[in-house]
Amino acid sequence: GESVGLHLPTLSVQEGDNSIINCAYSNSASDYFIWYKQESGKGPQFIIDIRSNMDKRQGQRVTVLLNKTVKHLSLQIAATQPGDSAVYFCAESPPGGSQGNLIFGKGTKLSVKP
Amino acid sequence: KAGVTQTPRYLIKTRGQQVTLSCSPISGHRSVSWYQQTPGQGLQFLFEYFSETQRNKGNFPGRFSGRQFSNSRSEMNVSTLELGDSALYLCASSLGTGYGNTEAFFGQGTRLTVV
């Protein structure tokens, strides 16, 4: 498969454990944030999003937390499965943006051990 | 519903040549954005088109250009290719009508190798 990053931070977890992936974003005025998952050879896939007027949002097995004070996002994955192994990116939409112009973080590689 | 389609999937070009990449968005989506992904720089925004107009542009040289057609399909062009242009080029489509129309769907990308 294709490598999307040679020097990515890596998080290794045991199957069934919870995973927490962190991200620092750049613009304090950004108003919309997204987490993407990218598997080898594929484009990024939307996981969950959150607007700046919220501090927490839950999906199926995933939760995103937003701390605007320190410009920090986290993605929590419950009961991590081998299929969750991928590179995870946070992205922010600058103020006034159309969500067509996203600023991506460097990514974190999640490795799930069976 | 068909996803975002990018063609070709793989491309090898020689330095100095030019290349055109194509993206067909999801039916009904009017916004198409292009990103360059490299191991060193990660995912970087190139430009966004909406209704045939460039709406946003990233910090790339003028060798990188794009356009959008009336059916929302988009092409990007890179002229005078350099070795550093080798990357995965990703296209994303979304409804594009602003706040509240959020999710961007990505294609599988075109892997460009410049030799």
Coordinates of N, CA and C in Angstrom, one line a residue:
Chain A
G1 N 0.8 -1.2 0.0 CA 0.0 0.0 0.0 C 0.9 1.3 0.0
E2 N 0.2 2.4 -0.1 CA 1.0 3.6 -0.2 C 1.2 4.2 1.2
S3 N 2.4 4.7 1.4 CA 2.7 5.4 2.7 C 2.2 6.8 2.6
V4 N 1.4 7.2 3.6 CA 1.0 8.6 3.6 C 1.9 9.5 4.5
G5 N 2.8 8.9 5.2 CA 3.6 9.7 6.1 C 4.8 8.8 6.6
L6 N 6.0 9.3 6.4 CA 7.1 8.5 6.9 C 7.5 8.7 8.3
H7 N 7.1 9.8 8.9 CA 7.5 10.1 10.3 C 6.3 10.6 11.1
L8 N 5.2 9.8 11.0 CA 4.0 10.2 11.7 C 4.2 9.7 13.1
P9 N 3.6 10.4 14.1 CA 3.4 9.9 15.4 C 2.6 8.6 15.3
T10 N 2.9 7.6 16.1 CA 2.2 6.3 16.0 C 1.6 6.0 17.4
L11 N 0.4 5.5 17.4 CA -0.3 5.1 18.6 C -0.6 3.6 18.4
S12 N -0.1 2.8 19.3 CA -0.3 1.3 19.2 C -1.2 0.9 20.4
V13 N -2.3 0.3 20.1 CA -3.2 -0.1 21.1 C -3.6 -1.6 20.9
Q14 N -4.1 -2.2 22.0 CA -4.6 -3.6 21.9 C -6.0 -3.6 21.5
E15 N -6.4 -4.5 20.7 CA -7.8 -4.7 20.3 C -8.7 -4.7 21.5
G16 N -9.7 -3.9 21.4 CA -10.7 -3.9 22.5 C -10.5 -2.7 23.5
D17 N -9.2 -2.1 23.5 CA -9.0 -1.0 24.3 C -9.5 0.3 23.6
N18 N -9.6 1.4 24.4 CA -10.0 2.7 23.9 C -8.7 3.4 23.3
S19 N -8.9 4.2 22.3 CA -7.8 4.9 21.7 C -8.2 6.4 21.8
I20 N -7.1 7.2 22.1 CA -7.3 8.6 22.1 C -6.2 9.2 21.2
I21 N -6.7 10.0 20.2 CA -5.7 10.6 19.2 C -5.9 12.1 19.4
N22 N -4.8 12.8 19.5 CA -4.8 14.2 19.8 C -4.4 15.1 18.6
C23 N -4.8 16.3 18.6 CA -4.5 17.2 17.5 C -4.5 18.6 18.0
A24 N -3.5 19.4 17.7 CA -3.5 20.8 18.0 C -3.8 21.5 16.7
Y25 N -4.7 22.4 16.7 CA -5.1 23.2 15.5 C -4.5 24.6 15.5
S26 N -4.5 25.2 14.4 CA -3.6 26.4 14.3 C -4.3 27.8 14.4
N27 N -5.6 27.8 14.0 CA -6.3 29.1 14.0 C -7.4 29.2 15.0
S28 N -7.2 30.1 16.0 CA -8.2 30.2 17.1 C -9.5 30.6 16.6
A29 N -9.6 31.2 15.4 CA -10.9 31.6 14.8 C -11.6 30.5 13.9
S30 N -10.9 29.4 13.8 CA -11.5 28.3 13.0 C -12.8 27.9 13.6
D31 N -13.8 27.6 12.8 CA -15.2 27.4 13.4 C -15.7 26.0 13.1
Y32 N -14.9 25.2 12.5 CA -15.5 23.8 12.1 C -14.3 22.9 12.0
F33 N -14.5 21.7 12.6 CA -13.4 20.8 12.7 C -13.8 19.4 12.3
I34 N -12.9 18.6 11.6 CA -13.3 17.3 11.2 C -12.2 16.3 11.5
W35 N -12.5 15.1 11.7 CA -11.6 14.0 11.8 C -11.8 13.1 10.6
Y36 N -10.6 12.8 9.9 CA -10.6 11.9 8.8 C -9.8 10.7 9.1
K37 N -10.1 9.6 8.5 CA -9.4 8.3 8.6 C -8.9 8.0 7.2
Q38 N -7.6 7.7 7.1 CA -7.1 7.3 5.7 C -6.4 6.0 5.8
E39 N -6.9 5.0 5.1 CA -6.3 3.7 5.0 C -5.4 3.7 3.8
S40 N -4.4 2.8 3.8 CA -3.4 2.7 2.8 C -4.1 2.6 1.4
G41 N -3.7 3.4 0.5 CA -4.2 3.3 -0.9 C -5.5 4.0 -1.1
K42 N -6.0 4.7 -0.1 CA -7.4 5.3 -0.2 C -7.3 6.8 0.1
G43 N -8.3 7.5 -0.2 CA -8.5 8.9 0.1 C -9.0 9.0 1.6
P44 N -8.9 10.1 2.2 CA -9.4 10.3 3.5 C -10.9 10.1 3.6
Q45 N -11.3 9.5 4.7 CA -12.7 9.2 4.9 C -13.2 9.9 6.1
F46 N -14.3 10.6 6.0 CA -14.9 11.4 7.1 C -15.3 10.5 8.2
I47 N -15.0 10.9 9.4 CA -15.3 10.1 10.6 C -16.4 10.9 11.4
I48 N -16.0 12.1 11.8 CA -16.9 12.9 12.7 C -16.5 14.4 12.6
D49 N -17.4 15.3 12.8 CA -17.1 16.7 12.8 C -17.7 17.3 14.0
I50 N -17.3 18.6 14.3 CA -17.8 19.3 15.4 C -17.6 20.8 15.1
R51 N -18.6 21.6 15.5 CA -18.5 23.0 15.3 C -18.0 23.7 16.5
S52 N -17.6 24.9 16.4 CA -16.9 25.6 17.5 C -17.8 26.0 18.6
N53 N -19.1 25.9 18.4 CA -20.0 26.2 19.5 C -20.3 25.0 20.4
M54 N -19.6 23.9 20.1 CA -19.8 22.7 20.9 C -18.4 22.3 21.5
D55 N -18.4 21.5 22.5 CA -17.2 21.0 23.1 C -17.1 19.5 23.0
K56 N -18.2 18.8 22.6 CA -18.2 17.4 22.6 C -19.2 16.9 21.6
R57 N -18.9 15.9 20.8 CA -19.9 15.3 19.9 C -19.6 13.8 19.9
Q58 N -20.7 13.0 19.9 CA -20.5 11.6 19.8 C -21.1 11.0 18.6
G59 N -20.4 10.0 18.1 CA -20.9 9.2 17.0 C -20.9 7.7 17.4
Q60 N -20.9 6.9 16.4 CA -20.9 5.4 16.7 C -19.4 5.0 17.1
R61 N -19.2 4.7 18.3 CA -17.9 4.3 18.8 C -16.8 5.4 18.8
V62 N -17.2 6.6 18.3 CA -16.2 7.7 18.3 C -16.8 8.9 19.0
T63 N -15.9 9.7 19.7 CA -16.2 10.9 20.3 C -15.2 11.9 20.0
V64 N -15.6 13.1 19.7 CA -14.6 14.2 19.4 C -14.8 15.3 20.5
L65 N -13.7 15.7 21.1 CA -13.7 16.7 22.1 C -12.9 17.9 21.6
L66 N -13.5 19.1 21.8 CA -12.9 20.3 21.4 C -12.6 21.2 22.6
N67 N -11.3 21.7 22.7 CA -11.0 22.6 23.8 C -10.4 23.8 23.1
K68 N -11.3 24.8 23.0 CA -10.9 26.0 22.2 C -9.9 26.9 23.0
T69 N -9.8 26.7 24.3 CA -8.9 27.5 25.1 C -7.4 27.2 24.7
V70 N -7.2 25.9 24.5 CA -5.8 25.5 24.1 C -5.7 25.1 22.7
K71 N -6.7 25.3 21.9 CA -6.8 24.9 20.5 C -6.4 23.4 20.3
H72 N -7.2 22.6 20.9 CA -6.9 21.2 21.0 C -8.2 20.4 20.6
L73 N -7.9 19.4 19.8 CA -9.0 18.4 19.4 C -8.5 17.0 19.8
S74 N -9.5 16.2 20.2 CA -9.1 14.8 20.4 C -10.2 13.9 19.8
L75 N -9.8 12.8 19.4 CA -10.7 11.7 18.9 C -10.6 10.5 19.7
Q76 N -11.7 10.1 20.3 CA -11.7 8.9 21.1 C -12.4 7.8 20.4
I77 N -11.8 6.7 20.3 CA -12.4 5.5 19.6 C -12.6 4.4 20.7
A78 N -13.8 4.0 20.9 CA -14.1 3.0 21.9 C -13.9 1.6 21.3
A79 N -13.5 0.7 22.1 CA -13.3 -0.7 21.7 C -12.7 -0.8 20.4
T80 N -11.4 -0.4 20.3 CA -10.7 -0.3 19.0 C -10.6 -1.7 18.4
Q81 N -10.8 -1.7 17.1 CA -10.8 -2.9 16.3 C -9.7 -2.9 15.3
P82 N -9.2 -4.1 14.8 CA -8.2 -4.1 13.8 C -8.5 -3.2 12.6
G83 N -9.8 -3.1 12.2 CA -10.2 -2.3 11.1 C -10.0 -0.8 11.3
D84 N -9.7 -0.5 12.5 CA -9.5 1.0 12.8 C -8.1 1.4 12.5
S85 N -7.2 0.4 12.2 CA -5.8 0.7 11.9 C -5.8 1.6 10.6
A86 N -5.2 2.8 10.8 CA -5.2 3.7 9.7 C -4.4 4.9 10.2
V87 N -4.3 5.9 9.3 CA -3.8 7.2 9.7 C -4.9 8.2 9.9
Y88 N -4.9 8.9 11.0 CA -6.0 9.8 11.4 C -5.6 11.2 11.3
F89 N -6.3 12.0 10.6 CA -6.0 13.4 10.4 C -7.2 14.3 11.1
C90 N -6.8 15.4 11.7 CA -7.7 16.4 12.1 C -7.6 17.5 11.0
A91 N -8.7 18.1 10.8 CA -8.7 19.2 9.8 C -9.6 20.4 10.4
E92 N -9.2 21.6 10.1 CA -10.0 22.8 10.5 C -10.4 23.6 9.3
S93 N -11.5 24.2 9.5 CA -12.0 25.1 8.4 C -11.8 26.6 8.9
P94 N -11.0 27.3 8.2 CA -10.8 28.7 8.6 C -12.1 29.5 8.7
P95 N -12.1 30.6 9.5 CA -13.4 31.4 9.6 C -13.8 31.9 8.2
G96 N -15.1 31.9 8.1 CA -15.7 32.3 6.8 C -15.4 31.4 5.7
G97 N -14.9 30.3 5.9 CA -14.6 29.3 4.9 C -15.8 28.5 4.4
S98 N -15.6 27.8 3.4 CA -16.7 27.1 2.8 C -16.6 25.6 3.0
Q99 N -15.8 25.2 3.9 CA -15.4 23.8 4.1 C -14.8 23.2 2.9
G100 N -14.5 23.9 1.9 CA -13.8 23.4 0.8 C -12.3 23.7 0.9
N101 N -12.0 24.5 1.9 CA -10.6 24.8 2.2 C -10.2 24.4 3.6
L102 N -9.7 23.2 3.7 CA -9.4 22.7 5.0 C -7.9 22.7 5.2
I103 N -7.5 22.9 6.5 CA -6.1 22.9 6.9 C -6.0 21.6 7.7
F104 N -5.1 20.7 7.2 CA -5.0 19.4 7.9 C -3.8 19.3 8.8
G105 N -4.0 18.6 9.9 CA -2.9 18.3 10.8 C -2.0 17.2 10.1
K106 N -0.9 16.9 10.7 CA 0.1 16.0 10.2 C -0.3 14.5 10.2
G107 N -1.2 14.2 11.0 CA -1.7 12.8 11.1 C -1.1 12.0 12.2
T108 N -1.8 11.0 12.6 CA -1.3 10.0 13.6 C -1.7 8.6 13.1
K109 N -0.7 7.8 13.1 CA -0.9 6.4 12.7 C -1.4 5.6 13.8
L110 N -2.5 5.0 13.7 CA -3.1 4.1 14.7 C -2.8 2.6 14.3
S111 N -2.2 1.9 15.2 CA -1.9 0.5 14.9 C -2.6 -0.3 16.0
V112 N -3.5 -1.3 15.6 CA -4.3 -2.1 16.5 C -3.7 -3.5 16.5
K113 N -3.3 -3.9 17.7 CA -2.8 -5.3 17.8 C -3.9 -6.2 18.2
P114 N -4.0 -7.3 17.4 CA -5.1 -8.3 17.7 C -4.8 -9.1 19.0
Chain B
K1 N -25.2 5.6 -5.0 CA -24.6 7.0 -5.4 C -23.2 6.8 -5.6
A2 N -22.7 7.1 -6.8 CA -21.2 7.0 -7.1 C -20.5 8.0 -6.3
G3 N -19.2 7.6 -5.9 CA -18.4 8.4 -5.1 C -17.6 9.4 -6.0
V4 N -16.6 10.0 -5.5 CA -15.7 10.9 -6.2 C -14.7 10.0 -7.0
T5 N -14.7 10.3 -8.3 CA -13.8 9.6 -9.2 C -12.7 10.4 -9.7
Q6 N -11.5 9.9 -9.5 CA -10.3 10.6 -10.0 C -9.6 9.7 -11.0
T7 N -9.2 10.3 -12.1 CA -8.4 9.6 -13.1 C -7.2 10.5 -13.6
P8 N -6.1 9.8 -14.0 CA -5.9 8.4 -13.8 C -5.5 8.1 -12.3
R9 N -5.4 6.9 -11.9 CA -5.0 6.5 -10.6 C -3.5 6.7 -10.4
Y10 N -2.7 6.4 -11.4 CA -1.3 6.4 -11.4 C -0.8 7.1 -12.7
L11 N 0.3 7.8 -12.5 CA 0.9 8.6 -13.6 C 2.4 8.8 -13.4
I12 N 3.1 8.5 -14.4 CA 4.6 8.8 -14.4 C 4.9 9.8 -15.5
K13 N 5.5 10.9 -15.1 CA 5.9 12.0 -16.0 C 7.4 12.3 -15.8
T14 N 7.9 13.0 -16.8 CA 9.3 13.4 -16.8 C 9.3 14.9 -16.5
R15 N 10.4 15.3 -15.8 CA 10.6 16.7 -15.4 C 10.4 17.6 -16.6
G16 N 9.8 18.7 -16.4 CA 9.5 19.6 -17.5 C 8.2 19.4 -18.3
Q17 N 7.7 18.2 -18.2 CA 6.4 18.0 -18.8 C 5.3 18.6 -18.1
Q18 N 4.1 18.5 -18.6 CA 2.9 19.0 -17.9 C 1.9 17.8 -17.8
V19 N 1.0 18.0 -16.8 CA 0.1 16.9 -16.6 C -1.3 17.5 -16.2
T20 N -2.3 16.7 -16.6 CA -3.7 17.1 -16.3 C -4.4 16.0 -15.6
L21 N -4.9 16.3 -14.4 CA -5.6 15.3 -13.6 C -7.1 15.6 -13.6
S22 N -7.9 14.6 -13.5 CA -9.4 14.8 -13.6 C -10.1 14.3 -12.4
C23 N -11.2 15.0 -12.1 CA -12.0 14.7 -10.9 C -13.5 14.8 -11.2
S24 N -14.2 13.8 -11.0 CA -15.7 13.8 -11.2 C -16.3 13.8 -9.8
P25 N -17.0 14.8 -9.3 CA -17.6 14.9 -8.0 C -18.8 14.0 -7.9
I26 N -19.3 13.9 -6.7 CA -20.6 13.2 -6.5 C -21.7 14.0 -7.1
S27 N -22.6 13.3 -7.7 CA -23.7 14.0 -8.4 C -24.4 15.0 -7.4
G28 N -24.6 16.2 -7.9 CA -25.2 17.2 -7.0 C -24.3 18.1 -6.3
H29 N -23.0 17.7 -6.1 CA -22.0 18.5 -5.4 C -21.5 19.5 -6.4
R30 N -21.4 20.7 -5.9 CA -20.9 21.8 -6.7 C -19.5 22.3 -6.4
S31 N -19.0 21.9 -5.2 CA -17.7 22.3 -4.8 C -16.7 21.2 -5.0
V32 N -15.6 21.5 -5.6 CA -14.5 20.6 -5.8 C -13.2 21.2 -5.3
S33 N -12.6 20.5 -4.4 CA -11.3 21.0 -3.9 C -10.2 20.0 -4.2
W34 N -9.0 20.6 -4.3 CA -7.8 19.7 -4.6 C -6.8 19.9 -3.5
Y35 N -6.2 18.8 -3.2 CA -5.1 18.7 -2.2 C -3.9 17.9 -2.7
Q36 N -2.8 18.3 -2.2 CA -1.6 17.6 -2.5 C -1.1 16.9 -1.2
Q37 N -0.8 15.6 -1.3 CA -0.4 14.9 -0.1 C 1.0 14.3 -0.4
T38 N 2.0 14.7 0.5 CA 3.3 14.2 0.5 C 3.7 13.7 1.8
P39 N 4.7 12.8 2.0 CA 5.2 12.4 3.3 C 5.7 13.6 4.1
G40 N 6.4 14.5 3.5 CA 7.0 15.6 4.2 C 6.1 16.7 4.6
Q41 N 5.1 17.0 3.8 CA 4.3 18.2 4.0 C 2.8 17.8 4.4
G42 N 2.5 16.5 4.3 CA 1.2 16.1 4.6 C 0.2 16.6 3.6
L43 N -1.1 16.8 4.0 CA -2.1 17.2 3.1 C -2.2 18.8 3.0
Q44 N -2.0 19.3 1.8 CA -2.0 20.7 1.6 C -3.0 21.1 0.6
F45 N -3.8 22.2 0.9 CA -4.8 22.6 0.1 C -4.3 23.4 -1.1
L46 N -4.8 23.0 -2.3 CA -4.3 23.6 -3.6 C -5.3 24.7 -4.0
F47 N -6.6 24.3 -4.3 CA -7.6 25.3 -4.6 C -9.0 24.6 -4.5
E48 N -10.0 25.5 -4.5 CA -11.4 25.1 -4.5 C -12.1 25.8 -5.6
Y49 N -13.0 25.0 -6.3 CA -13.8 25.5 -7.3 C -15.3 25.3 -6.9
F50 N -16.1 26.3 -7.2 CA -17.5 26.2 -6.9 C -18.2 26.9 -8.1
S51 N -19.1 26.2 -8.7 CA -19.9 26.8 -9.9 C -18.9 27.4 -10.9
E52 N -17.9 26.7 -11.2 CA -16.9 27.1 -12.3 C -16.0 28.2 -11.9
T53 N -16.1 28.7 -10.7 CA -15.2 29.8 -10.2 C -14.3 29.3 -9.1
Q54 N -13.1 29.8 -9.2 CA -12.1 29.5 -8.1 C -12.5 30.3 -6.9
R55 N -12.8 29.6 -5.8 CA -13.3 30.3 -4.6 C -12.2 30.5 -3.6
N56 N -11.2 29.6 -3.5 CA -10.1 29.7 -2.6 C -8.9 29.1 -3.3
K57 N -7.7 29.6 -2.9 CA -6.5 29.1 -3.4 C -5.4 29.0 -2.3
G58 N -4.7 27.9 -2.4 CA -3.6 27.7 -1.4 C -2.4 28.3 -1.9
N59 N -1.3 28.0 -1.1 CA 0.0 28.7 -1.4 C 0.9 27.8 -2.3
F60 N 0.5 27.7 -3.5 CA 1.3 27.0 -4.5 C 1.6 27.9 -5.7
P61 N 2.7 27.5 -6.3 CA 3.1 28.4 -7.5 C 2.1 28.3 -8.6
G62 N 2.3 29.3 -9.5 CA 1.4 29.4 -10.6 C 1.4 28.3 -11.6
R63 N 2.4 27.4 -11.4 CA 2.4 26.2 -12.3 C 1.2 25.3 -12.0
F64 N 0.6 25.4 -10.9 CA -0.5 24.7 -10.5 C -1.8 25.5 -10.9
S65 N -2.6 24.9 -11.7 CA -3.8 25.6 -12.0 C -5.0 24.6 -12.1
G66 N -6.2 25.1 -12.2 CA -7.3 24.2 -12.3 C -8.5 24.9 -13.0
R67 N -9.5 24.1 -13.2 CA -10.7 24.7 -13.7 C -11.9 23.7 -13.4
Q68 N -13.1 24.3 -13.5 CA -14.3 23.5 -13.2 C -15.2 23.7 -14.4
F69 N -15.9 22.7 -14.8 CA -16.8 22.7 -15.9 C -18.2 22.9 -15.4
S70 N -19.1 23.1 -16.3 CA -20.5 23.4 -16.0 C -21.2 22.2 -15.3
N71 N -20.6 21.0 -15.5 CA -21.2 19.8 -14.9 C -20.5 19.5 -13.6
S72 N -19.7 20.4 -13.1 CA -19.0 20.3 -11.8 C -17.7 19.5 -11.9
R73 N -17.5 18.8 -13.0 CA -16.2 18.1 -13.1 C -15.1 19.1 -13.1
S74 N -14.0 18.6 -12.5 CA -12.8 19.5 -12.4 C -11.6 18.9 -12.9
E75 N -10.7 19.7 -13.4 CA -9.3 19.3 -13.8 C -8.3 20.2 -13.1
M76 N -7.2 19.6 -12.8 CA -6.1 20.4 -12.4 C -4.9 20.1 -13.3
N77 N -4.1 21.1 -13.5 CA -3.0 21.1 -14.4 C -1.7 21.5 -13.7
V78 N -0.6 20.8 -13.9 CA 0.7 21.2 -13.4 C 1.6 21.3 -14.6
S79 N 2.2 22.4 -14.8 CA 3.1 22.6 -15.9 C 4.5 22.6 -15.4
T80 N 5.4 22.4 -16.3 CA 6.9 22.3 -16.0 C 7.1 21.5 -14.8
L81 N 6.8 20.3 -14.8 CA 6.9 19.4 -13.6 C 8.3 19.4 -13.0
E82 N 8.3 19.4 -11.7 CA 9.6 19.2 -10.9 C 9.5 17.9 -10.1
L83 N 10.7 17.4 -9.7 CA 10.7 16.2 -9.0 C 9.8 16.3 -7.7
G84 N 9.8 17.5 -7.1 CA 9.1 17.7 -5.9 C 7.6 17.7 -6.0
D85 N 7.1 17.7 -7.3 CA 5.7 17.6 -7.5 C 5.2 16.2 -7.4
S86 N 6.1 15.2 -7.2 CA 5.6 13.8 -7.0 C 4.8 13.8 -5.7
A87 N 3.6 13.3 -5.8 CA 2.7 13.3 -4.7 C 1.4 12.6 -5.0
L88 N 0.6 12.4 -4.0 CA -0.7 11.9 -4.2 C -1.6 13.2 -4.3
Y89 N -2.4 13.3 -5.4 CA -3.3 14.5 -5.5 C -4.7 14.0 -5.3
L90 N -5.3 14.6 -4.3 CA -6.6 14.2 -3.9 C -7.6 15.3 -4.2
C91 N -8.8 14.8 -4.6 CA -9.9 15.7 -5.0 C -11.0 15.4 -3.9
A92 N -11.7 16.5 -3.5 CA -12.8 16.3 -2.5 C -14.0 17.1 -3.1
S93 N -15.2 16.5 -3.0 CA -16.4 17.2 -3.4 C -17.3 17.4 -2.2
S94 N -18.0 18.5 -2.2 CA -19.0 18.7 -1.2 C -20.1 19.6 -1.9
L95 N -21.2 19.7 -1.1 CA -22.3 20.5 -1.6 C -21.9 21.9 -1.9
G96 N -21.0 22.4 -0.9 CA -20.3 23.7 -1.2 C -21.1 24.9 -0.9
T97 N -22.3 24.8 -0.4 CA -23.2 26.0 -0.3 C -23.0 26.7 1.1
G98 N -21.9 26.4 1.7 CA -21.6 27.1 2.9 C -21.9 26.4 4.2
Y99 N -21.9 27.2 5.3 CA -22.1 26.7 6.6 C -23.3 25.8 6.7
G100 N -23.1 24.6 7.2 CA -24.3 23.7 7.3 C -24.2 22.6 6.3
N101 N -23.5 22.9 5.2 CA -23.3 21.8 4.2 C -21.9 21.4 4.3
T102 N -21.6 20.4 5.0 CA -20.3 20.2 5.6 C -19.4 19.2 5.0
E103 N -19.9 18.0 4.9 CA -19.0 16.9 4.7 C -18.4 16.9 3.3
A104 N -17.1 16.8 3.3 CA -16.3 16.7 2.0 C -15.9 15.2 1.8
F105 N -16.2 14.7 0.6 CA -15.9 13.3 0.3 C -14.7 13.3 -0.6
F106 N -13.8 12.5 -0.3 CA -12.5 12.4 -1.1 C -12.5 11.2 -2.1
G107 N -11.9 11.5 -3.2 CA -11.6 10.4 -4.1 C -10.4 9.6 -3.6
Q108 N -10.0 8.6 -4.4 CA -8.8 7.8 -4.0 C -7.5 8.4 -4.4
G109 N -7.6 9.5 -5.2 CA -6.3 10.2 -5.5 C -5.7 9.7 -6.8
T110 N -4.8 10.6 -7.3 CA -3.9 10.2 -8.4 C -2.5 10.3 -7.9
R111 N -1.8 9.2 -8.0 CA -0.4 9.1 -7.6 C 0.4 9.6 -8.8
L112 N 1.0 10.8 -8.7 CA 1.9 11.3 -9.7 C 3.4 11.1 -9.3
T113 N 4.1 10.5 -10.2 CA 5.6 10.4 -10.0 C 6.3 11.1 -11.1
V114 N 7.2 12.0 -10.7 CA 8.0 12.8 -11.7 C 9.4 12.2 -11.6
V115 N 9.9 11.8 -12.8 CA 11.2 11.3 -12.9 C 12.2 12.1 -13.7

